[in-house]
Structures are given as structure tokens and as C-alpha cells.
Amino acid sequence: MTRPAFDMLRALAIASQALGFILIITFETLMGDAARPWQGWTLAAMVAAALWIALVRLYRRNKARKSLNSRSRHEHR
């Protein structure tokens, strides 16, 4: 099983983390101490996005593995 040249999930993971860090720094710059709750919610959203991407990746990997196993079983009959 080969990897595609462009992995959309990896790009989404990188983009979501970069955007989250940019927002956290921007909140601190613009709002000072009042930024804390917004930074916390941003961090929570970053963690949720990372978990969602990991679950989608795991689902796709398991689906591909089952498909490959099913194909190999049918070929050996």
C-alpha cells in the first residue's frame, strides 16, 4: 500500500495547529490578560481537531487493511 503524494489529513493537521498557534499569539498581543479564556478555547479546539484527524486516519487505515485482507483471501481460494 503506497502513500499518495499529497496527504490531505496531514495538511489539515499542520494547518489547524498553525492557525491555532497564530490565534493564541494574536489574542495575547491584542488582549493581554483578557486573552486567557480565548486561548484556552483555542487550545481545546486544536486538541479536538488533532483527535478528529487521528480518528479519521485510523478509520481509513483499518478500512484499507480490511479491504486488502479481503482481496488476498479471495485470491487464494
PDB file of N, CA and C in Angstrom:
ATOM      1  N   MET A   1       0.850  -1.173   0.000  1.00  0.00           N
ATOM      2  CA  MET A   1       0.000   0.000   0.000  1.00  0.00           C
ATOM      3  C   MET A   1       0.899   1.241   0.000  1.00  0.00           C
ATOM      4  N   THR A   2       0.803   2.052  -1.043  1.00  0.00           N
ATOM      5  CA  THR A   2       1.646   3.236  -1.154  1.00  0.00           C
ATOM      6  C   THR A   2       0.897   4.468  -0.680  1.00  0.00           C
ATOM      7  N   ARG A   3       1.653   5.418  -0.246  1.00  0.00           N
ATOM      8  CA  ARG A   3       1.072   6.681   0.209  1.00  0.00           C
ATOM      9  C   ARG A   3       0.875   7.619  -0.967  1.00  0.00           C
ATOM     10  N   PRO A   4      -0.201   8.381  -0.942  1.00  0.00           N
ATOM     11  CA  PRO A   4      -0.379   9.373  -2.007  1.00  0.00           C
ATOM     12  C   PRO A   4       0.670  10.482  -1.871  1.00  0.00           C
ATOM     13  N   ALA A   5       0.914  11.162  -2.973  1.00  0.00           N
ATOM     14  CA  ALA A   5       1.920  12.226  -2.969  1.00  0.00           C
ATOM     15  C   ALA A   5       1.515  13.366  -2.034  1.00  0.00           C
ATOM     16  N   PHE A   6       0.222  13.633  -1.957  1.00  0.00           N
ATOM     17  CA  PHE A   6      -0.273  14.704  -1.097  1.00  0.00           C
ATOM     18  C   PHE A   6      -1.253  14.106  -0.104  1.00  0.00           C
ATOM     19  N   ASP A   7      -0.961  14.225   1.165  1.00  0.00           N
ATOM     20  CA  ASP A   7      -1.816  13.675   2.221  1.00  0.00           C
ATOM     21  C   ASP A   7      -2.672  14.802   2.793  1.00  0.00           C
ATOM     22  N   MET A   8      -3.951  14.785   2.449  1.00  0.00           N
ATOM     23  CA  MET A   8      -4.860  15.857   2.871  1.00  0.00           C
ATOM     24  C   MET A   8      -4.992  15.926   4.389  1.00  0.00           C
ATOM     25  N   LEU A   9      -5.037  14.779   5.062  1.00  0.00           N
ATOM     26  CA  LEU A   9      -5.165  14.796   6.521  1.00  0.00           C
ATOM     27  C   LEU A   9      -3.937  15.413   7.183  1.00  0.00           C
ATOM     28  N   ARG A  10      -2.771  15.116   6.654  1.00  0.00           N
ATOM     29  CA  ARG A  10      -1.554  15.712   7.205  1.00  0.00           C
ATOM     30  C   ARG A  10      -1.565  17.220   7.008  1.00  0.00           C
ATOM     31  N   ALA A  11      -1.989  17.661   5.827  1.00  0.00           N
ATOM     32  CA  ALA A  11      -2.063  19.102   5.552  1.00  0.00           C
ATOM     33  C   ALA A  11      -3.072  19.779   6.486  1.00  0.00           C
ATOM     34  N   LEU A  12      -4.216  19.123   6.717  1.00  0.00           N
ATOM     35  CA  LEU A  12      -5.205  19.662   7.644  1.00  0.00           C
ATOM     36  C   LEU A  12      -4.652  19.761   9.064  1.00  0.00           C
ATOM     37  N   ALA A  13      -3.930  18.750   9.486  1.00  0.00           N
ATOM     38  CA  ALA A  13      -3.353  18.754  10.830  1.00  0.00           C
ATOM     39  C   ALA A  13      -2.363  19.907  10.993  1.00  0.00           C
ATOM     40  N   ILE A  14      -1.495  20.058  10.029  1.00  0.00           N
ATOM     41  CA  ILE A  14      -0.495  21.126  10.091  1.00  0.00           C
ATOM     42  C   ILE A  14      -1.165  22.497  10.056  1.00  0.00           C
ATOM     43  N   ALA A  15      -2.136  22.663   9.171  1.00  0.00           N
ATOM     44  CA  ALA A  15      -2.822  23.953   9.047  1.00  0.00           C
ATOM     45  C   ALA A  15      -3.607  24.300  10.308  1.00  0.00           C
ATOM     46  N   SER A  16      -4.287  23.322  10.889  1.00  0.00           N
ATOM     47  CA  SER A  16      -5.085  23.615  12.085  1.00  0.00           C
ATOM     48  C   SER A  16      -4.195  23.979  13.269  1.00  0.00           C
ATOM     49  N   GLN A  17      -3.058  23.294  13.409  1.00  0.00           N
ATOM     50  CA  GLN A  17      -2.149  23.622  14.503  1.00  0.00           C
ATOM     51  C   GLN A  17      -1.507  24.999  14.289  1.00  0.00           C
ATOM     52  N   ALA A  18      -1.106  25.288  13.062  1.00  0.00           N
ATOM     53  CA  ALA A  18      -0.507  26.598  12.765  1.00  0.00           C
ATOM     54  C   ALA A  18      -1.511  27.720  13.029  1.00  0.00           C
ATOM     55  N   LEU A  19      -2.741  27.538  12.562  1.00  0.00           N
ATOM     56  CA  LEU A  19      -3.767  28.550  12.781  1.00  0.00           C
ATOM     57  C   LEU A  19      -4.030  28.745  14.276  1.00  0.00           C
ATOM     58  N   GLY A  20      -4.072  27.649  15.027  1.00  0.00           N
ATOM     59  CA  GLY A  20      -4.297  27.742  16.470  1.00  0.00           C
ATOM     60  C   GLY A  20      -3.206  28.529  17.168  1.00  0.00           C
ATOM     61  N   PHE A  21      -1.957  28.247  16.838  1.00  0.00           N
ATOM     62  CA  PHE A  21      -0.857  28.975  17.472  1.00  0.00           C
ATOM     63  C   PHE A  21      -0.861  30.447  17.082  1.00  0.00           C
ATOM     64  N   ILE A  22      -1.193  30.733  15.827  1.00  0.00           N
ATOM     65  CA  ILE A  22      -1.285  32.132  15.394  1.00  0.00           C
ATOM     66  C   ILE A  22      -2.379  32.855  16.174  1.00  0.00           C
ATOM     67  N   LEU A  23      -3.536  32.190  16.348  1.00  0.00           N
ATOM     68  CA  LEU A  23      -4.622  32.805  17.115  1.00  0.00           C
ATOM     69  C   LEU A  23      -4.231  33.044  18.567  1.00  0.00           C
ATOM     70  N   ILE A  24      -3.576  32.071  19.173  1.00  0.00           N
ATOM     71  CA  ILE A  24      -3.162  32.214  20.574  1.00  0.00           C
ATOM     72  C   ILE A  24      -2.223  33.406  20.741  1.00  0.00           C
ATOM     73  N   ILE A  25      -1.255  33.526  19.855  1.00  0.00           N
ATOM     74  CA  ILE A  25      -0.309  34.641  19.933  1.00  0.00           C
ATOM     75  C   ILE A  25      -1.020  35.969  19.649  1.00  0.00           C
ATOM     76  N   THR A  26      -1.934  35.967  18.676  1.00  0.00           N
ATOM     77  CA  THR A  26      -2.668  37.189  18.346  1.00  0.00           C
ATOM     78  C   THR A  26      -3.540  37.636  19.514  1.00  0.00           C
ATOM     79  N   PHE A  27      -4.229  36.684  20.151  1.00  0.00           N
ATOM     80  CA  PHE A  27      -5.039  37.032  21.321  1.00  0.00           C
ATOM     81  C   PHE A  27      -4.188  37.682  22.402  1.00  0.00           C
ATOM     82  N   GLU A  28      -3.033  37.109  22.673  1.00  0.00           N
ATOM     83  CA  GLU A  28      -2.143  37.651  23.711  1.00  0.00           C
ATOM     84  C   GLU A  28      -1.702  39.071  23.345  1.00  0.00           C
ATOM     85  N   THR A  29      -1.376  39.266  22.075  1.00  0.00           N
ATOM     86  CA  THR A  29      -0.905  40.572  21.622  1.00  0.00           C
ATOM     87  C   THR A  29      -1.999  41.633  21.716  1.00  0.00           C
ATOM     88  N   LEU A  30      -3.194  41.274  21.303  1.00  0.00           N
ATOM     89  CA  LEU A  30      -4.270  42.266  21.237  1.00  0.00           C
ATOM     90  C   LEU A  30      -5.008  42.461  22.559  1.00  0.00           C
ATOM     91  N   MET A  31      -5.111  41.400  23.367  1.00  0.00           N
ATOM     92  CA  MET A  31      -5.981  41.467  24.533  1.00  0.00           C
ATOM     93  C   MET A  31      -5.258  41.407  25.878  1.00  0.00           C
ATOM     94  N   GLY A  32      -4.019  41.025  25.887  1.00  0.00           N
ATOM     95  CA  GLY A  32      -3.284  40.922  27.153  1.00  0.00           C
ATOM     96  C   GLY A  32      -3.833  39.815  28.030  1.00  0.00           C
ATOM     97  N   ASP A  33      -4.061  40.107  29.313  1.00  0.00           N
ATOM     98  CA  ASP A  33      -4.550  39.093  30.258  1.00  0.00           C
ATOM     99  C   ASP A  33      -5.978  38.640  29.967  1.00  0.00           C
ATOM    100  N   ALA A  34      -6.747  39.470  29.297  1.00  0.00           N
ATOM    101  CA  ALA A  34      -8.126  39.097  28.968  1.00  0.00           C
ATOM    102  C   ALA A  34      -8.182  37.987  27.916  1.00  0.00           C
ATOM    103  N   ALA A  35      -7.041  37.665  27.336  1.00  0.00           N
ATOM    104  CA  ALA A  35      -6.994  36.654  26.275  1.00  0.00           C
ATOM    105  C   ALA A  35      -7.046  35.228  26.810  1.00  0.00           C
ATOM    106  N   ARG A  36      -6.807  35.026  28.094  1.00  0.00           N
ATOM    107  CA  ARG A  36      -6.689  33.676  28.651  1.00  0.00           C
ATOM    108  C   ARG A  36      -7.847  32.746  28.311  1.00  0.00           C
ATOM    109  N   PRO A  37      -9.103  33.160  28.514  1.00  0.00           N
ATOM    110  CA  PRO A  37     -10.192  32.229  28.170  1.00  0.00           C
ATOM    111  C   PRO A  37     -10.223  31.882  26.674  1.00  0.00           C
ATOM    112  N   TRP A  38      -9.958  32.885  25.832  1.00  0.00           N
ATOM    113  CA  TRP A  38      -9.949  32.642  24.390  1.00  0.00           C
ATOM    114  C   TRP A  38      -8.807  31.713  23.995  1.00  0.00           C
ATOM    115  N   GLN A  39      -7.673  31.880  24.643  1.00  0.00           N
ATOM    116  CA  GLN A  39      -6.549  30.990  24.366  1.00  0.00           C
ATOM    117  C   GLN A  39      -6.870  29.565  24.790  1.00  0.00           C
ATOM    118  N   GLY A  40      -7.549  29.416  25.913  1.00  0.00           N
ATOM    119  CA  GLY A  40      -7.943  28.087  26.371  1.00  0.00           C
ATOM    120  C   GLY A  40      -8.900  27.412  25.406  1.00  0.00           C
ATOM    121  N   TRP A  41      -9.883  28.155  24.924  1.00  0.00           N
ATOM    122  CA  TRP A  41     -10.825  27.582  23.958  1.00  0.00           C
ATOM    123  C   TRP A  41     -10.128  27.242  22.644  1.00  0.00           C
ATOM    124  N   THR A  42      -9.179  28.077  22.246  1.00  0.00           N
ATOM    125  CA  THR A  42      -8.427  27.799  21.020  1.00  0.00           C
ATOM    126  C   THR A  42      -7.608  26.527  21.183  1.00  0.00           C
ATOM    127  N   LEU A  43      -6.960  26.385  22.333  1.00  0.00           N
ATOM    128  CA  LEU A  43      -6.179  25.174  22.590  1.00  0.00           C
ATOM    129  C   LEU A  43      -7.087  23.943  22.606  1.00  0.00           C
ATOM    130  N   ALA A  44      -8.256  24.058  23.209  1.00  0.00           N
ATOM    131  CA  ALA A  44      -9.206  22.938  23.225  1.00  0.00           C
ATOM    132  C   ALA A  44      -9.639  22.574  21.800  1.00  0.00           C
ATOM    133  N   ALA A  45      -9.866  23.570  20.969  1.00  0.00           N
ATOM    134  CA  ALA A  45     -10.239  23.308  19.573  1.00  0.00           C
ATOM    135  C   ALA A  45      -9.096  22.643  18.816  1.00  0.00           C
ATOM    136  N   MET A  46      -7.871  23.046  19.105  1.00  0.00           N
ATOM    137  CA  MET A  46      -6.712  22.424  18.463  1.00  0.00           C
ATOM    138  C   MET A  46      -6.607  20.945  18.845  1.00  0.00           C
ATOM    139  N   VAL A  47      -6.805  20.637  20.110  1.00  0.00           N
ATOM    140  CA  VAL A  47      -6.745  19.250  20.572  1.00  0.00           C
ATOM    141  C   VAL A  47      -7.882  18.441  19.949  1.00  0.00           C
ATOM    142  N   ALA A  48      -9.082  19.016  19.891  1.00  0.00           N
ATOM    143  CA  ALA A  48     -10.216  18.320  19.286  1.00  0.00           C
ATOM    144  C   ALA A  48      -9.962  18.037  17.803  1.00  0.00           C
ATOM    145  N   ALA A  49      -9.401  19.008  17.104  1.00  0.00           N
ATOM    146  CA  ALA A  49      -9.092  18.812  15.681  1.00  0.00           C
ATOM    147  C   ALA A  49      -8.045  17.710  15.508  1.00  0.00           C
ATOM    148  N   ALA A  50      -7.025  17.710  16.360  1.00  0.00           N
ATOM    149  CA  ALA A  50      -5.988  16.680  16.270  1.00  0.00           C
ATOM    150  C   ALA A  50      -6.560  15.290  16.532  1.00  0.00           C
ATOM    151  N   LEU A  51      -7.441  15.179  17.524  1.00  0.00           N
ATOM    152  CA  LEU A  51      -8.066  13.883  17.816  1.00  0.00           C
ATOM    153  C   LEU A  51      -8.965  13.427  16.674  1.00  0.00           C
ATOM    154  N   TRP A  52      -9.726  14.354  16.109  1.00  0.00           N
ATOM    155  CA  TRP A  52     -10.595  14.014  14.987  1.00  0.00           C
ATOM    156  C   TRP A  52      -9.772  13.520  13.797  1.00  0.00           C
ATOM    157  N   ILE A  53      -8.690  14.221  13.480  1.00  0.00           N
ATOM    158  CA  ILE A  53      -7.834  13.827  12.359  1.00  0.00           C
ATOM    159  C   ILE A  53      -7.209  12.464  12.625  1.00  0.00           C
ATOM    160  N   ALA A  54      -6.783  12.208  13.854  1.00  0.00           N
ATOM    161  CA  ALA A  54      -6.207  10.906  14.194  1.00  0.00           C
ATOM    162  C   ALA A  54      -7.243   9.787  14.042  1.00  0.00           C
ATOM    163  N   LEU A  55      -8.479  10.040  14.460  1.00  0.00           N
ATOM    164  CA  LEU A  55      -9.534   9.024  14.317  1.00  0.00           C
ATOM    165  C   LEU A  55      -9.862   8.754  12.852  1.00  0.00           C
ATOM    166  N   VAL A  56      -9.920   9.795  12.038  1.00  0.00           N
ATOM    167  CA  VAL A  56     -10.182   9.610  10.607  1.00  0.00           C
ATOM    168  C   VAL A  56      -9.047   8.812   9.974  1.00  0.00           C
ATOM    169  N   ARG A  57      -7.817   9.120  10.327  1.00  0.00           N
ATOM    170  CA  ARG A  57      -6.666   8.393   9.788  1.00  0.00           C
ATOM    171  C   ARG A  57      -6.726   6.917  10.190  1.00  0.00           C
ATOM    172  N   LEU A  58      -7.046   6.649  11.440  1.00  0.00           N
ATOM    173  CA  LEU A  58      -7.151   5.275  11.925  1.00  0.00           C
ATOM    174  C   LEU A  58      -8.275   4.530  11.202  1.00  0.00           C
ATOM    175  N   TYR A  59      -9.422   5.191  11.036  1.00  0.00           N
ATOM    176  CA  TYR A  59     -10.541   4.582  10.319  1.00  0.00           C
ATOM    177  C   TYR A  59     -10.141   4.227   8.886  1.00  0.00           C
ATOM    178  N   ARG A  60      -9.511   5.157   8.187  1.00  0.00           N
ATOM    179  CA  ARG A  60      -9.100   4.904   6.800  1.00  0.00           C
ATOM    180  C   ARG A  60      -8.064   3.792   6.713  1.00  0.00           C
ATOM    181  N   ARG A  61      -7.119   3.776   7.643  1.00  0.00           N
ATOM    182  CA  ARG A  61      -6.090   2.733   7.639  1.00  0.00           C
ATOM    183  C   ARG A  61      -6.714   1.357   7.878  1.00  0.00           C
ATOM    184  N   ASN A  62      -7.626   1.268   8.841  1.00  0.00           N
ATOM    185  CA  ASN A  62      -8.279  -0.014   9.117  1.00  0.00           C
ATOM    186  C   ASN A  62      -9.160  -0.458   7.954  1.00  0.00           C
ATOM    187  N   LYS A  63      -9.846   0.479   7.327  1.00  0.00           N
ATOM    188  CA  LYS A  63     -10.689   0.157   6.177  1.00  0.00           C
ATOM    189  C   LYS A  63      -9.829  -0.371   5.030  1.00  0.00           C
ATOM    190  N   ALA A  64      -8.694   0.260   4.769  1.00  0.00           N
ATOM    191  CA  ALA A  64      -7.802  -0.194   3.704  1.00  0.00           C
ATOM    192  C   ALA A  64      -7.219  -1.566   4.033  1.00  0.00           C
ATOM    193  N   ARG A  65      -6.871  -1.782   5.299  1.00  0.00           N
ATOM    194  CA  ARG A  65      -6.318  -3.068   5.717  1.00  0.00           C
ATOM    195  C   ARG A  65      -7.348  -4.183   5.541  1.00  0.00           C
ATOM    196  N   LYS A  66      -8.604  -3.919   5.930  1.00  0.00           N
ATOM    197  CA  LYS A  66      -9.662  -4.925   5.762  1.00  0.00           C
ATOM    198  C   LYS A  66      -9.904  -5.216   4.288  1.00  0.00           C
ATOM    199  N   SER A  67      -9.886  -4.187   3.461  1.00  0.00           N
ATOM    200  CA  SER A  67     -10.081  -4.376   2.030  1.00  0.00           C
ATOM    201  C   SER A  67      -8.948  -5.213   1.440  1.00  0.00           C
ATOM    202  N   LEU A  68      -7.722  -4.941   1.855  1.00  0.00           N
ATOM    203  CA  LEU A  68      -6.563  -5.690   1.373  1.00  0.00           C
ATOM    204  C   LEU A  68      -6.639  -7.143   1.825  1.00  0.00           C
ATOM    205  N   ASN A  69      -7.011  -7.374   3.086  1.00  0.00           N
ATOM    206  CA  ASN A  69      -7.160  -8.742   3.590  1.00  0.00           C
ATOM    207  C   ASN A  69      -8.258  -9.488   2.859  1.00  0.00           C
ATOM    208  N   SER A  70      -9.358  -8.820   2.597  1.00  0.00           N
ATOM    209  CA  SER A  70     -10.472  -9.447   1.890  1.00  0.00           C
ATOM    210  C   SER A  70     -10.057  -9.839   0.466  1.00  0.00           C
ATOM    211  N   ARG A  71      -9.335  -8.962  -0.203  1.00  0.00           N
ATOM    212  CA  ARG A  71      -8.864  -9.251  -1.555  1.00  0.00           C
ATOM    213  C   ARG A  71      -7.895 -10.430  -1.569  1.00  0.00           C
ATOM    214  N   SER A  72      -6.979 -10.459  -0.598  1.00  0.00           N
ATOM    215  CA  SER A  72      -5.984 -11.535  -0.577  1.00  0.00           C
ATOM    216  C   SER A  72      -6.650 -12.879  -0.263  1.00  0.00           C
ATOM    217  N   ARG A  73      -7.689 -12.901   0.562  1.00  0.00           N
ATOM    218  CA  ARG A  73      -8.413 -14.137   0.866  1.00  0.00           C
ATOM    219  C   ARG A  73      -9.141 -14.661  -0.368  1.00  0.00           C
ATOM    220  N   HIS A  74      -9.720 -13.751  -1.128  1.00  0.00           N
ATOM    221  CA  HIS A  74     -10.449 -14.166  -2.345  1.00  0.00           C
ATOM    222  C   HIS A  74      -9.491 -14.670  -3.426  1.00  0.00           C
ATOM    223  N   GLU A  75      -8.285 -14.168  -3.472  1.00  0.00           N
ATOM    224  CA  GLU A  75      -7.316 -14.598  -4.476  1.00  0.00           C
ATOM    225  C   GLU A  75      -6.772 -15.974  -4.166  1.00  0.00           C
ATOM    226  N   HIS A  76      -6.695 -16.357  -2.895  1.00  0.00           N
ATOM    227  CA  HIS A  76      -6.107 -17.632  -2.504  1.00  0.00           C
ATOM    228  C   HIS A  76      -7.100 -18.787  -2.543  1.00  0.00           C
ATOM    229  N   ARG A  77      -8.323 -18.537  -2.932  1.00  0.00           N
ATOM    230  CA  ARG A  77      -9.314 -19.624  -2.992  1.00  0.00           C
ATOM    231  C   ARG A  77      -9.156 -20.461  -4.200  1.00  0.00           C
TER     232      ARG A  77
END
